[in-house]
mmCIF file of C-alpha atoms in Angstrom:
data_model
loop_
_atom_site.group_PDB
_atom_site.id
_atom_site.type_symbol
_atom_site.label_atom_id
_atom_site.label_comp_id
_atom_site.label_asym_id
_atom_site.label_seq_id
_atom_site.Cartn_x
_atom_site.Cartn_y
_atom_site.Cartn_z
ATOM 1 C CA UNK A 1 -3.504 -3.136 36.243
ATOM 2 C CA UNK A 2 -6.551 -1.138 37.401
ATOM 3 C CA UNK A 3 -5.298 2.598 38.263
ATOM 4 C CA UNK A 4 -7.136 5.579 39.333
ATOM 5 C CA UNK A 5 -7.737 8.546 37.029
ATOM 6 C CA UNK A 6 -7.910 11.996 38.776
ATOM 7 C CA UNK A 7 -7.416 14.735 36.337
ATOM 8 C CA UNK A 8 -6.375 14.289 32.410
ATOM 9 C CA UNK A 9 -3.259 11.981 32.405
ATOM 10 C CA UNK A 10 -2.863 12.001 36.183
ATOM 11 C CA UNK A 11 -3.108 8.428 37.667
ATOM 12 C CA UNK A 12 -2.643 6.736 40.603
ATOM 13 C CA UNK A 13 -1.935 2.989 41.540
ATOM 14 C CA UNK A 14 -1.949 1.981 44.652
ATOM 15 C CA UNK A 15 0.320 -1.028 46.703
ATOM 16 C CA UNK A 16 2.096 -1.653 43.451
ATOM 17 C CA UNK A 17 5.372 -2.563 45.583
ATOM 18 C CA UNK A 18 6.801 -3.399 49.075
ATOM 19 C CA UNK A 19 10.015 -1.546 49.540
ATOM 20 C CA UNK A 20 10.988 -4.178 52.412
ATOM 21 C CA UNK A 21 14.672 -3.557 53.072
ATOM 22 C CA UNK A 22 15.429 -0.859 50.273
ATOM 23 C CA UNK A 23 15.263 2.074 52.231
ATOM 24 C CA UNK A 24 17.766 0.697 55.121
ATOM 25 C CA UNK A 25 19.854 -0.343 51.961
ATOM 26 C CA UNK A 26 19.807 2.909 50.644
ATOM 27 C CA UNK A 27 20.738 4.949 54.087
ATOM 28 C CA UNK A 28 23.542 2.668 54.736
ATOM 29 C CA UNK A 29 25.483 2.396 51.512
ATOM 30 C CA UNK A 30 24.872 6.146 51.106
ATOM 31 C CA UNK A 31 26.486 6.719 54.206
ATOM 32 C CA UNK A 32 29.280 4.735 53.389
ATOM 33 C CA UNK A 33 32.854 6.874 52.984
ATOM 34 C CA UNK A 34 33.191 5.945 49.689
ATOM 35 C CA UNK A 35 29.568 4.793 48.857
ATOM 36 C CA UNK A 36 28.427 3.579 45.613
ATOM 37 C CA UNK A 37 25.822 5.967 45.609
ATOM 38 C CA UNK A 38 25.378 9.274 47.851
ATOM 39 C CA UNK A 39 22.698 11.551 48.580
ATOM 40 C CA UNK A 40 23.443 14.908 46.714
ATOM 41 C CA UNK A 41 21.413 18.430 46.855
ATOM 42 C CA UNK A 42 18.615 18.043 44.049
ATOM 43 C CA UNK A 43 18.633 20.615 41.303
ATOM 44 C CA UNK A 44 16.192 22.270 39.440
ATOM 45 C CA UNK A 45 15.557 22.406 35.720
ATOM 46 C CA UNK A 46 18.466 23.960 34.553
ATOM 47 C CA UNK A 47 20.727 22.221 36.720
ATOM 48 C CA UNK A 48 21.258 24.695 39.379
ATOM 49 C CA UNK A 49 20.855 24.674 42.792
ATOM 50 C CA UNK A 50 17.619 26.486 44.201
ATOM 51 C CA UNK A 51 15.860 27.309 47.655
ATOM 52 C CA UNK A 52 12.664 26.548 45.732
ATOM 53 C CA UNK A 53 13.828 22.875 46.042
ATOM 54 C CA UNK A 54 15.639 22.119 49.416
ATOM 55 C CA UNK A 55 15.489 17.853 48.547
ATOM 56 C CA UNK A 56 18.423 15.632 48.445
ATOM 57 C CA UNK A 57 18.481 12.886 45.914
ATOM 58 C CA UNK A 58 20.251 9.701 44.923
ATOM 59 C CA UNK A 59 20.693 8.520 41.265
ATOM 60 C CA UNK A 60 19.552 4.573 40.830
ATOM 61 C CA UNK A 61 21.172 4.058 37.957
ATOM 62 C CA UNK A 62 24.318 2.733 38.952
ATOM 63 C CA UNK A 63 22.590 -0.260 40.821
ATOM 64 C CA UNK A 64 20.401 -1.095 37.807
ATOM 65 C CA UNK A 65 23.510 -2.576 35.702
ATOM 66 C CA UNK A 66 24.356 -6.319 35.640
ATOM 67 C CA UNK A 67 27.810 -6.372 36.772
ATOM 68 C CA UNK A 68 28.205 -4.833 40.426
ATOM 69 C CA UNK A 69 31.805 -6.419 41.744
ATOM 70 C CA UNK A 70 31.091 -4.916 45.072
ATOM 71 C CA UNK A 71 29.125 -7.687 47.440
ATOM 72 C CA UNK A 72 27.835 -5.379 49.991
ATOM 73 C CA UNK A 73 26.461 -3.504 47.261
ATOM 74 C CA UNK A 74 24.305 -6.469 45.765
ATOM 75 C CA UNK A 75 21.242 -6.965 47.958
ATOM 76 C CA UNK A 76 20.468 -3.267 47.462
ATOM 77 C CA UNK A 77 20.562 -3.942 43.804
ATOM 78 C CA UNK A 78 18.660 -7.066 44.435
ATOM 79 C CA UNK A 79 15.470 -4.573 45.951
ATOM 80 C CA UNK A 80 15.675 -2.159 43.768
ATOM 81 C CA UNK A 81 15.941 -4.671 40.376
ATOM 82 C CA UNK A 82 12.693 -6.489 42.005
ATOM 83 C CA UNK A 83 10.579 -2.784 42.536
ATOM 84 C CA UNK A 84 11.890 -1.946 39.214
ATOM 85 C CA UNK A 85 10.598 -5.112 37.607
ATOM 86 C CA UNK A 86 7.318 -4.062 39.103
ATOM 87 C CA UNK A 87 7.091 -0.295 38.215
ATOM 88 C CA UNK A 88 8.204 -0.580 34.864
ATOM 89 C CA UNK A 89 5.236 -2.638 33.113
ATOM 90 C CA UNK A 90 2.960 0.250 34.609
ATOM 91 C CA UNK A 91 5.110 2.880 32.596
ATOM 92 C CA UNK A 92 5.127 0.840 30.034
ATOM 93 C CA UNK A 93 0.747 0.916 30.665
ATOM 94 C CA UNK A 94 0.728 4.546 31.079
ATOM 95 C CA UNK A 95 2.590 5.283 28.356
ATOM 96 C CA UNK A 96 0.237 3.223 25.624
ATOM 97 C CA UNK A 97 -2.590 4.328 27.197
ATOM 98 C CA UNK A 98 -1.936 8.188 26.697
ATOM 99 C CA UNK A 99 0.563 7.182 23.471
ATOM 100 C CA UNK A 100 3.084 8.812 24.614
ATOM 101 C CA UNK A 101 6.358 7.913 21.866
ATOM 102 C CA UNK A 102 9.361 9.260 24.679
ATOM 103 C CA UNK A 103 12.525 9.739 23.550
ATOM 104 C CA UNK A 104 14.849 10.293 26.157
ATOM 105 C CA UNK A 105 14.919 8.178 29.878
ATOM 106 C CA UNK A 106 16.296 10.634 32.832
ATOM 107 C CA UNK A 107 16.067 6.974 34.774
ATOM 108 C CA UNK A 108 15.519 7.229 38.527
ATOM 109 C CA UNK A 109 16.096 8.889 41.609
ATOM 110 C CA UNK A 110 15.146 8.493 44.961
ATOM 111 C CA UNK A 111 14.355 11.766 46.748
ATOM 112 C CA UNK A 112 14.445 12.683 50.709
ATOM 113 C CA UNK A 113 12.394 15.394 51.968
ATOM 114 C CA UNK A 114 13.749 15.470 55.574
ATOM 115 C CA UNK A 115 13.215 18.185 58.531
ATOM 116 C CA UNK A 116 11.040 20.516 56.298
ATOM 117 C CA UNK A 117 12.477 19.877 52.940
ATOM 118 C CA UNK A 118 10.320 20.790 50.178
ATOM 119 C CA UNK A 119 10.253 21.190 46.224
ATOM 120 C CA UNK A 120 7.927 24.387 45.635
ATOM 121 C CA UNK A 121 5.677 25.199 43.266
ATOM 122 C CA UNK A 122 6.814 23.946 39.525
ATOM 123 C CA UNK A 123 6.664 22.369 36.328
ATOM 124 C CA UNK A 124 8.246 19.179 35.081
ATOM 125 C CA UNK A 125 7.817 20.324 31.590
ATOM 126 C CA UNK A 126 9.239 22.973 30.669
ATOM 127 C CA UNK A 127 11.648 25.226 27.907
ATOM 128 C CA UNK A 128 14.903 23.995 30.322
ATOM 129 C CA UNK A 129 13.269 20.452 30.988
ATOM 130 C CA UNK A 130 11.700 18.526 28.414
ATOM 131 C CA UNK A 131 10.154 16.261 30.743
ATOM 132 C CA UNK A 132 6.800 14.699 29.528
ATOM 133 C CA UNK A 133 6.722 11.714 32.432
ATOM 134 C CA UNK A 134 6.816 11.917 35.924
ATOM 135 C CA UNK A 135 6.112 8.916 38.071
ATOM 136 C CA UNK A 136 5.893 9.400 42.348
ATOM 137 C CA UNK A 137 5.996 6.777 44.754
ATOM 138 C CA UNK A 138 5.940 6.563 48.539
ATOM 139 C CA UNK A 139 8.462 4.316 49.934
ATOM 140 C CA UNK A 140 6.797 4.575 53.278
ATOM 141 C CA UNK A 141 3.230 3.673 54.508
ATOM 142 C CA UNK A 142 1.621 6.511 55.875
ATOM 143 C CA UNK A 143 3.364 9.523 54.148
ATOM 144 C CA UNK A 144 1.372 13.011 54.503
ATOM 145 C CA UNK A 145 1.800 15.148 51.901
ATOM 146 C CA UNK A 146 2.472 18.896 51.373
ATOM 147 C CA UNK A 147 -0.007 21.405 49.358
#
């Protein structure tokens, strides 16, 4: 896959995935009473809850296992198994191409920057995050970005 180099180790690949139905998926089982997943206040580094980032996210990893019992649950599983399937072979890329040996997975999270929601200036690497890989992707066409 052809991807777009724009500093040291900072790539971009463009219309990788359709998110078709994922995001409806999402909303609705998240507002469900007692949802499989839920949207929660995302944290910073250490764990803690910060003004510096005002997101909310949703953990994936639940819907990523084999043996979901609940049917309205499935088709959401169904989306996000088939954007997985395409995302991961690019990390898998990225990662030989800048050998990078990783040893832990945080796995993935969806995050929602609604009604001026931000996540200010940062690092993802740092003494209280040992993060080495971050991947971004735009579930929506047409998505303007912040600073």
């Amino acid at each position: 896959m052809r991807f777009t180099q724009h500093a040291t180790s900072i790539v971009q690949y463009d219309n990788i995935f359709d998110a078709g139905k994922f995001i409806d998926l999402l909303e609705a089982e998240c507002s469900e009473p007692w949802g499989y997943l839920s949207w929660q206040r995302s944290r910073v580094g250490d764990a803690q809850i910060s003004d510096i980032r005002t997101s909310l996210g949703c953990e994936l990893a639940p819907i990523g296992q084999e043996d979901i019992k609940i049917e309205r649950v499935k088709p959401l599983a169904d989306e996000w198994k088939s954007i997985w399937s395409k995302i991961d072979p690019l990390v898998w890329e990225y990662r030989n191409y800048f050998e990078l040996e990783l040893q832990d997975d945080e796995g993935y999270r969806v995050l929602k920057y609604a009604g001026g929601a931000e996540y200010g200036a940062h690092h993802d690497h740092a003494p209280v995050n040992s993060r080495t890989l971050s991947l971004v992707a735009f579930l929506k066409p047409g998505i303007v970005t912040g600073k």
